[in-house]
Structure formats: C-alpha cells, structure tokens
C-alpha cells in the first residue's frame, strides 16, 4: 500500500542509483520515499514556502530544496537534519 501525498507535488528528484526518491509539494513538504515499496521514509522539516526545485547530491547524502519564496535549504539524507539554509532576502522598494 502506498502512502498518499499530503499536497500537490511540485518537484521530484531521483538519486543517480535510483535508490532514493524525494518529492516536494505546495504544502512546503519535502519527503524521502522508498522506491521499492512506495512508502515514505522521512520528512525534512523547515521549508517555509511551496517547493519548486529539488536535487540530491551526487553521493546521495544531501537533499537540496528551493522554495517559491527564493529560499534554499539542505538536509542530511541519513538523519534528516537541516544542514544549511539561505533565507529569502527582504524586498526593498524604490521610492520615486
């Protein structure tokens, strides 16, 4: 039985060896899946916007996610810990 996605999928990444699949969605969720049985392995916490881009490092040790707000985050695949974040820069208006 396959677990349901929580939100509308917006991004997908597959590792080079095909052993890892990561999805991102409009509900800000980044989730690691087991492609052999279709079950979720872990969720990666900390995203603040819908996910628009995903990648796995070449060695499969890091997940990288880009948010619709311009943020970028990375997590350790094995433990799920957030390893880095580049937040959205505040917008600056120009007065005329």
mmCIF file of N, CA and C in Angstrom:
data_model
loop_
_atom_site.group_PDB
_atom_site.id
_atom_site.type_symbol
_atom_site.label_atom_id
_atom_site.label_comp_id
_atom_site.label_asym_id
_atom_site.label_seq_id
_atom_site.Cartn_x
_atom_site.Cartn_y
_atom_site.Cartn_z
ATOM 1 N N UNK A 1 0.833 -1.175 0.000
ATOM 2 C CA UNK A 1 0.000 0.000 0.000
ATOM 3 C C UNK A 1 0.880 1.241 0.000
ATOM 4 N N UNK A 2 0.566 2.177 -0.821
ATOM 5 C CA UNK A 2 1.359 3.383 -0.987
ATOM 6 C C UNK A 2 0.764 4.525 -0.169
ATOM 7 N N UNK A 3 1.605 5.229 0.575
ATOM 8 C CA UNK A 3 1.133 6.370 1.358
ATOM 9 C C UNK A 3 0.740 7.499 0.418
ATOM 10 N N UNK A 4 -0.280 8.224 0.788
ATOM 11 C CA UNK A 4 -0.751 9.335 -0.035
ATOM 12 C C UNK A 4 0.149 10.552 0.157
ATOM 13 N N UNK A 5 0.284 11.338 -0.900
ATOM 14 C CA UNK A 5 0.977 12.612 -0.798
ATOM 15 C C UNK A 5 0.094 13.564 -0.016
ATOM 16 N N UNK A 6 0.700 14.465 0.741
ATOM 17 C CA UNK A 6 -0.085 15.390 1.545
ATOM 18 C C UNK A 6 -0.530 16.609 0.755
ATOM 19 N N UNK A 7 0.200 16.986 -0.249
ATOM 20 C CA UNK A 7 -0.128 18.153 -1.049
ATOM 21 C C UNK A 7 0.136 17.867 -2.509
ATOM 22 N N UNK A 8 -0.182 18.835 -3.340
ATOM 23 C CA UNK A 8 0.042 18.671 -4.770
ATOM 24 C C UNK A 8 1.547 18.686 -5.049
ATOM 25 N N UNK A 9 2.089 17.608 -5.637
ATOM 26 C CA UNK A 9 3.534 17.554 -5.905
ATOM 27 C C UNK A 9 3.956 18.653 -6.883
ATOM 28 N N UNK A 10 5.075 19.273 -6.587
ATOM 29 C CA UNK A 10 5.591 20.338 -7.439
ATOM 30 C C UNK A 10 7.021 20.089 -7.896
ATOM 31 N N UNK A 11 7.704 19.116 -7.269
ATOM 32 C CA UNK A 11 9.091 18.816 -7.639
ATOM 33 C C UNK A 11 9.415 17.380 -7.256
ATOM 34 N N UNK A 12 10.357 16.806 -7.990
ATOM 35 C CA UNK A 12 10.760 15.419 -7.762
ATOM 36 C C UNK A 12 12.235 15.279 -8.100
ATOM 37 N N UNK A 13 12.954 14.490 -7.301
ATOM 38 C CA UNK A 13 14.354 14.183 -7.579
ATOM 39 C C UNK A 13 14.584 12.700 -7.313
ATOM 40 N N UNK A 14 15.414 12.087 -8.151
ATOM 41 C CA UNK A 14 15.765 10.676 -8.013
ATOM 42 C C UNK A 14 17.292 10.593 -7.968
ATOM 43 N N UNK A 15 17.810 9.792 -7.042
ATOM 44 C CA UNK A 15 19.262 9.641 -6.942
ATOM 45 C C UNK A 15 19.811 8.933 -8.174
ATOM 46 N N UNK A 16 21.096 9.101 -8.407
ATOM 47 C CA UNK A 16 21.747 8.505 -9.577
ATOM 48 C C UNK A 16 21.609 6.987 -9.601
ATOM 49 N N UNK A 17 21.597 6.354 -8.417
ATOM 50 C CA UNK A 17 21.474 4.898 -8.371
ATOM 51 C C UNK A 17 20.016 4.430 -8.324
ATOM 52 N N UNK A 18 19.063 5.372 -8.283
ATOM 53 C CA UNK A 18 17.649 5.034 -8.265
ATOM 54 C C UNK A 18 17.132 4.516 -6.942
ATOM 55 N N UNK A 19 17.950 4.604 -5.883
ATOM 56 C CA UNK A 19 17.546 4.062 -4.584
ATOM 57 C C UNK A 19 16.848 5.082 -3.694
ATOM 58 N N UNK A 20 16.877 6.349 -4.089
ATOM 59 C CA UNK A 20 16.238 7.409 -3.318
ATOM 60 C C UNK A 20 15.337 8.239 -4.224
ATOM 61 N N UNK A 21 14.168 8.575 -3.722
ATOM 62 C CA UNK A 21 13.250 9.478 -4.419
ATOM 63 C C UNK A 21 12.815 10.526 -3.406
ATOM 64 N N UNK A 22 12.853 11.781 -3.808
ATOM 65 C CA UNK A 22 12.439 12.874 -2.943
ATOM 66 C C UNK A 22 11.362 13.665 -3.669
ATOM 67 N N UNK A 23 10.296 13.999 -2.938
ATOM 68 C CA UNK A 23 9.230 14.821 -3.515
ATOM 69 C C UNK A 23 9.097 16.108 -2.719
ATOM 70 N N UNK A 24 8.615 17.138 -3.391
ATOM 71 C CA UNK A 24 8.289 18.405 -2.748
ATOM 72 C C UNK A 24 6.898 18.796 -3.186
ATOM 73 N N UNK A 25 6.206 19.579 -2.363
ATOM 74 C CA UNK A 25 4.829 19.911 -2.724
ATOM 75 C C UNK A 25 4.451 21.338 -2.346
ATOM 76 N N UNK A 26 3.203 21.695 -2.677
ATOM 77 C CA UNK A 26 2.693 23.034 -2.403
ATOM 78 C C UNK A 26 2.477 23.279 -0.917
ATOM 79 N N UNK A 27 2.465 22.209 -0.113
ATOM 80 C CA UNK A 27 2.281 22.338 1.330
ATOM 81 C C UNK A 27 3.620 22.499 2.058
ATOM 82 N N UNK A 28 4.691 22.825 1.329
ATOM 83 C CA UNK A 28 6.039 23.064 1.878
ATOM 84 C C UNK A 28 6.720 21.795 2.374
ATOM 85 N N UNK A 29 6.227 20.645 1.995
ATOM 86 C CA UNK A 29 6.760 19.379 2.498
ATOM 87 C C UNK A 29 7.809 18.800 1.551
ATOM 88 N N UNK A 30 8.934 18.416 2.124
ATOM 89 C CA UNK A 30 9.968 17.665 1.399
ATOM 90 C C UNK A 30 9.986 16.283 2.037
ATOM 91 N N UNK A 31 9.811 15.239 1.209
ATOM 92 C CA UNK A 31 9.667 13.880 1.735
ATOM 93 C C UNK A 31 10.545 12.909 0.954
ATOM 94 N N UNK A 32 11.231 12.037 1.705
ATOM 95 C CA UNK A 32 12.036 10.957 1.136
ATOM 96 C C UNK A 32 11.170 9.706 1.042
ATOM 97 N N UNK A 33 11.234 9.034 -0.116
ATOM 98 C CA UNK A 33 10.427 7.835 -0.370
ATOM 99 C C UNK A 33 11.317 6.643 -0.637
ATOM 100 N N UNK A 34 10.815 5.457 -0.286
ATOM 101 C CA UNK A 34 11.445 4.200 -0.668
ATOM 102 C C UNK A 34 10.828 3.787 -2.005
ATOM 103 N N UNK A 35 11.593 3.816 -3.091
ATOM 104 C CA UNK A 35 11.011 3.498 -4.398
ATOM 105 C C UNK A 35 10.638 2.023 -4.555
ATOM 106 N N UNK A 36 11.184 1.158 -3.701
ATOM 107 C CA UNK A 36 10.870 -0.267 -3.806
ATOM 108 C C UNK A 36 9.465 -0.588 -3.309
ATOM 109 N N UNK A 37 9.016 0.109 -2.253
ATOM 110 C CA UNK A 37 7.693 -0.200 -1.715
ATOM 111 C C UNK A 37 6.733 0.990 -1.724
ATOM 112 N N UNK A 38 7.206 2.169 -2.175
ATOM 113 C CA UNK A 38 6.348 3.340 -2.270
ATOM 114 C C UNK A 38 6.012 3.994 -0.947
ATOM 115 N N UNK A 39 6.687 3.613 0.121
ATOM 116 C CA UNK A 39 6.401 4.149 1.447
ATOM 117 C C UNK A 39 7.333 5.319 1.774
ATOM 118 N N UNK A 40 6.819 6.297 2.525
ATOM 119 C CA UNK A 40 7.683 7.399 2.946
ATOM 120 C C UNK A 40 8.709 6.920 3.967
ATOM 121 N N UNK A 41 9.909 7.488 3.889
ATOM 122 C CA UNK A 41 10.991 7.149 4.818
ATOM 123 C C UNK A 41 11.110 8.230 5.887
ATOM 124 N N UNK A 42 11.094 9.502 5.467
ATOM 125 C CA UNK A 42 11.179 10.612 6.417
ATOM 126 C C UNK A 42 10.751 11.896 5.722
ATOM 127 N N UNK A 43 10.341 12.834 6.558
ATOM 128 C CA UNK A 43 10.046 14.187 6.100
ATOM 129 C C UNK A 43 11.180 15.093 6.558
ATOM 130 N N UNK A 44 11.474 16.090 5.758
ATOM 131 C CA UNK A 44 12.513 17.059 6.082
ATOM 132 C C UNK A 44 11.835 18.365 6.482
ATOM 133 N N UNK A 45 12.059 18.811 7.703
ATOM 134 C CA UNK A 45 11.380 19.979 8.258
ATOM 135 C C UNK A 45 12.130 21.266 7.968
ATOM 136 N N UNK A 46 11.367 22.357 7.903
ATOM 137 C CA UNK A 46 11.985 23.673 7.824
ATOM 138 C C UNK A 46 11.620 24.492 6.611
ATOM 139 N N UNK A 47 10.982 23.918 5.628
ATOM 140 C CA UNK A 47 10.613 24.696 4.443
ATOM 141 C C UNK A 47 9.518 25.682 4.795
ATOM 142 N N UNK A 48 9.626 26.883 4.246
ATOM 143 C CA UNK A 48 8.683 27.956 4.565
ATOM 144 C C UNK A 48 7.815 28.362 3.384
ATOM 145 N N UNK A 49 7.956 27.669 2.267
ATOM 146 C CA UNK A 49 7.193 28.010 1.066
ATOM 147 C C UNK A 49 7.029 26.751 0.218
ATOM 148 N N UNK A 50 6.094 26.780 -0.719
ATOM 149 C CA UNK A 50 5.962 25.639 -1.626
ATOM 150 C C UNK A 50 7.300 25.317 -2.288
ATOM 151 N N UNK A 51 7.560 24.045 -2.481
ATOM 152 C CA UNK A 51 8.825 23.594 -3.071
ATOM 153 C C UNK A 51 8.731 23.684 -4.594
ATOM 154 N N UNK A 52 9.710 24.346 -5.207
ATOM 155 C CA UNK A 52 9.711 24.495 -6.658
ATOM 156 C C UNK A 52 10.885 23.795 -7.325
ATOM 157 N N UNK A 53 11.886 23.374 -6.544
ATOM 158 C CA UNK A 53 13.047 22.683 -7.112
ATOM 159 C C UNK A 53 13.638 21.740 -6.077
ATOM 160 N N UNK A 54 14.090 20.581 -6.541
ATOM 161 C CA UNK A 54 14.715 19.588 -5.669
ATOM 162 C C UNK A 54 15.919 18.986 -6.363
ATOM 163 N N UNK A 55 16.896 18.583 -5.569
ATOM 164 C CA UNK A 55 18.054 17.860 -6.093
ATOM 165 C C UNK A 55 18.629 17.000 -4.980
ATOM 166 N N UNK A 56 19.268 15.939 -5.383
ATOM 167 C CA UNK A 56 20.055 15.104 -4.472
ATOM 168 C C UNK A 56 21.509 15.265 -4.871
ATOM 169 N N UNK A 57 22.389 15.339 -3.888
ATOM 170 C CA UNK A 57 23.816 15.434 -4.202
ATOM 171 C C UNK A 57 24.254 14.176 -4.943
ATOM 172 N N UNK A 58 25.369 14.270 -5.655
ATOM 173 C CA UNK A 58 25.861 13.141 -6.452
ATOM 174 C C UNK A 58 26.098 11.893 -5.611
ATOM 175 N N UNK A 59 26.497 12.083 -4.355
ATOM 176 C CA UNK A 59 26.736 10.932 -3.476
ATOM 177 C C UNK A 59 25.475 10.489 -2.729
ATOM 178 N N UNK A 60 24.349 11.198 -2.927
ATOM 179 C CA UNK A 60 23.089 10.830 -2.296
ATOM 180 C C UNK A 60 23.009 11.152 -0.817
ATOM 181 N N UNK A 61 23.935 11.981 -0.313
ATOM 182 C CA UNK A 61 23.961 12.272 1.124
ATOM 183 C C UNK A 61 23.196 13.526 1.512
ATOM 184 N N UNK A 62 22.908 14.398 0.546
ATOM 185 C CA UNK A 62 22.200 15.640 0.828
ATOM 186 C C UNK A 62 20.991 15.812 -0.079
ATOM 187 N N UNK A 63 19.927 16.383 0.481
ATOM 188 C CA UNK A 63 18.759 16.817 -0.280
ATOM 189 C C UNK A 63 18.798 18.337 -0.305
ATOM 190 N N UNK A 64 18.566 18.918 -1.470
ATOM 191 C CA UNK A 64 18.517 20.370 -1.621
ATOM 192 C C UNK A 64 17.139 20.740 -2.126
ATOM 193 N N UNK A 65 16.536 21.773 -1.519
ATOM 194 C CA UNK A 65 15.200 22.201 -1.929
ATOM 195 C C UNK A 65 15.163 23.709 -2.095
ATOM 196 N N UNK A 66 14.558 24.144 -3.185
ATOM 197 C CA UNK A 66 14.329 25.557 -3.435
ATOM 198 C C UNK A 66 12.862 25.863 -3.230
ATOM 199 N N UNK A 67 12.593 26.936 -2.478
ATOM 200 C CA UNK A 67 11.213 27.320 -2.199
ATOM 201 C C UNK A 67 10.750 28.430 -3.120
ATOM 202 N N UNK A 68 9.437 28.545 -3.250
ATOM 203 C CA UNK A 68 8.839 29.587 -4.080
ATOM 204 C C UNK A 68 9.162 30.984 -3.552
ATOM 205 N N UNK A 69 9.579 31.080 -2.299
ATOM 206 C CA UNK A 69 9.963 32.362 -1.710
ATOM 207 C C UNK A 69 11.421 32.720 -1.981
ATOM 208 N N UNK A 70 12.128 31.892 -2.748
ATOM 209 C CA UNK A 70 13.522 32.147 -3.073
ATOM 210 C C UNK A 70 14.502 31.534 -2.094
ATOM 211 N N UNK A 71 14.009 30.849 -1.080
ATOM 212 C CA UNK A 71 14.901 30.229 -0.091
ATOM 213 C C UNK A 71 15.503 28.936 -0.631
ATOM 214 N N UNK A 72 16.617 28.551 -0.048
ATOM 215 C CA UNK A 72 17.287 27.302 -0.393
ATOM 216 C C UNK A 72 17.674 26.610 0.906
ATOM 217 N N UNK A 73 17.355 25.310 1.004
ATOM 218 C CA UNK A 73 17.675 24.541 2.208
ATOM 219 C C UNK A 73 18.303 23.212 1.821
ATOM 220 N N UNK A 74 19.145 22.691 2.729
ATOM 221 C CA UNK A 74 19.733 21.369 2.518
ATOM 222 C C UNK A 74 19.596 20.549 3.796
ATOM 223 N N UNK A 75 19.428 19.246 3.614
ATOM 224 C CA UNK A 75 19.291 18.313 4.731
ATOM 225 C C UNK A 75 20.173 17.096 4.510
ATOM 226 N N UNK A 76 20.577 16.493 5.618
ATOM 227 C CA UNK A 76 21.282 15.225 5.615
ATOM 228 C C UNK A 76 20.262 14.113 5.366
ATOM 229 N N UNK A 77 20.470 13.308 4.326
ATOM 230 C CA UNK A 77 19.519 12.252 3.990
ATOM 231 C C UNK A 77 19.426 11.217 5.103
ATOM 232 N N UNK A 78 20.551 10.800 5.646
ATOM 233 C CA UNK A 78 20.565 9.715 6.632
ATOM 234 C C UNK A 78 19.817 10.061 7.912
ATOM 235 N N UNK A 79 20.024 11.267 8.428
ATOM 236 C CA UNK A 79 19.419 11.617 9.704
ATOM 237 C C UNK A 79 18.283 12.620 9.628
ATOM 238 N N UNK A 80 18.169 13.308 8.498
ATOM 239 C CA UNK A 80 17.102 14.285 8.323
ATOM 240 C C UNK A 80 17.390 15.666 8.866
ATOM 241 N N UNK A 81 18.596 15.878 9.399
ATOM 242 C CA UNK A 81 18.933 17.172 9.994
ATOM 243 C C UNK A 81 19.123 18.241 8.921
ATOM 244 N N UNK A 82 18.638 19.440 9.213
ATOM 245 C CA UNK A 82 18.861 20.593 8.353
ATOM 246 C C UNK A 82 20.343 20.932 8.409
ATOM 247 N N UNK A 83 21.004 21.005 7.257
ATOM 248 C CA UNK A 83 22.443 21.266 7.232
ATOM 249 C C UNK A 83 22.775 22.663 6.725
ATOM 250 N N UNK A 84 21.811 23.334 6.133
ATOM 251 C CA UNK A 84 22.057 24.682 5.650
ATOM 252 C C UNK A 84 20.786 25.352 5.184
ATOM 253 N N UNK A 85 20.776 26.681 5.247
ATOM 254 C CA UNK A 85 19.612 27.436 4.784
ATOM 255 C C UNK A 85 20.055 28.807 4.315
ATOM 256 N N UNK A 86 19.539 29.206 3.177
ATOM 257 C CA UNK A 86 19.717 30.558 2.666
ATOM 258 C C UNK A 86 18.306 31.137 2.587
ATOM 259 N N UNK A 87 17.975 32.016 3.528
ATOM 260 C CA UNK A 87 16.617 32.549 3.547
ATOM 261 C C UNK A 87 16.379 33.552 2.431
ATOM 262 N N UNK A 88 15.150 33.889 2.256
ATOM 263 C CA UNK A 88 14.773 34.899 1.287
ATOM 264 C C UNK A 88 15.289 36.247 1.746
ATOM 265 N N UNK A 89 15.877 36.979 0.831
ATOM 266 C CA UNK A 89 16.325 38.328 1.163
ATOM 267 C C UNK A 89 15.098 39.245 1.213
ATOM 268 N N UNK A 90 15.056 40.169 2.142
ATOM 269 C CA UNK A 90 13.910 41.085 2.206
ATOM 270 C C UNK A 90 13.860 41.964 0.955
ATOM 271 N N UNK A 91 12.655 42.222 0.504
ATOM 272 C CA UNK A 91 12.472 43.065 -0.673
ATOM 273 C C UNK A 91 12.650 44.525 -0.271
ATOM 274 N N UNK A 92 13.279 45.293 -1.138
ATOM 275 C CA UNK A 92 13.497 46.715 -0.882
ATOM 276 C C UNK A 92 12.809 47.503 -1.985
ATOM 277 N N UNK A 93 11.927 48.373 -1.594
ATOM 278 C CA UNK A 93 11.237 49.215 -2.570
ATOM 279 C C UNK A 93 12.064 50.427 -2.945
ATOM 280 N N UNK A 94 11.770 50.983 -4.093
ATOM 281 C CA UNK A 94 12.446 52.208 -4.542
ATOM 282 C C UNK A 94 11.411 53.312 -4.567
ATOM 283 N N UNK A 95 11.677 54.340 -3.804
ATOM 284 C CA UNK A 95 10.737 55.469 -3.788
ATOM 285 C C UNK A 95 11.015 56.365 -4.976
ATOM 286 N N UNK A 96 9.968 56.852 -5.580
ATOM 287 C CA UNK A 96 10.139 57.648 -6.780
ATOM 288 C C UNK A 96 10.064 59.075 -6.613
#
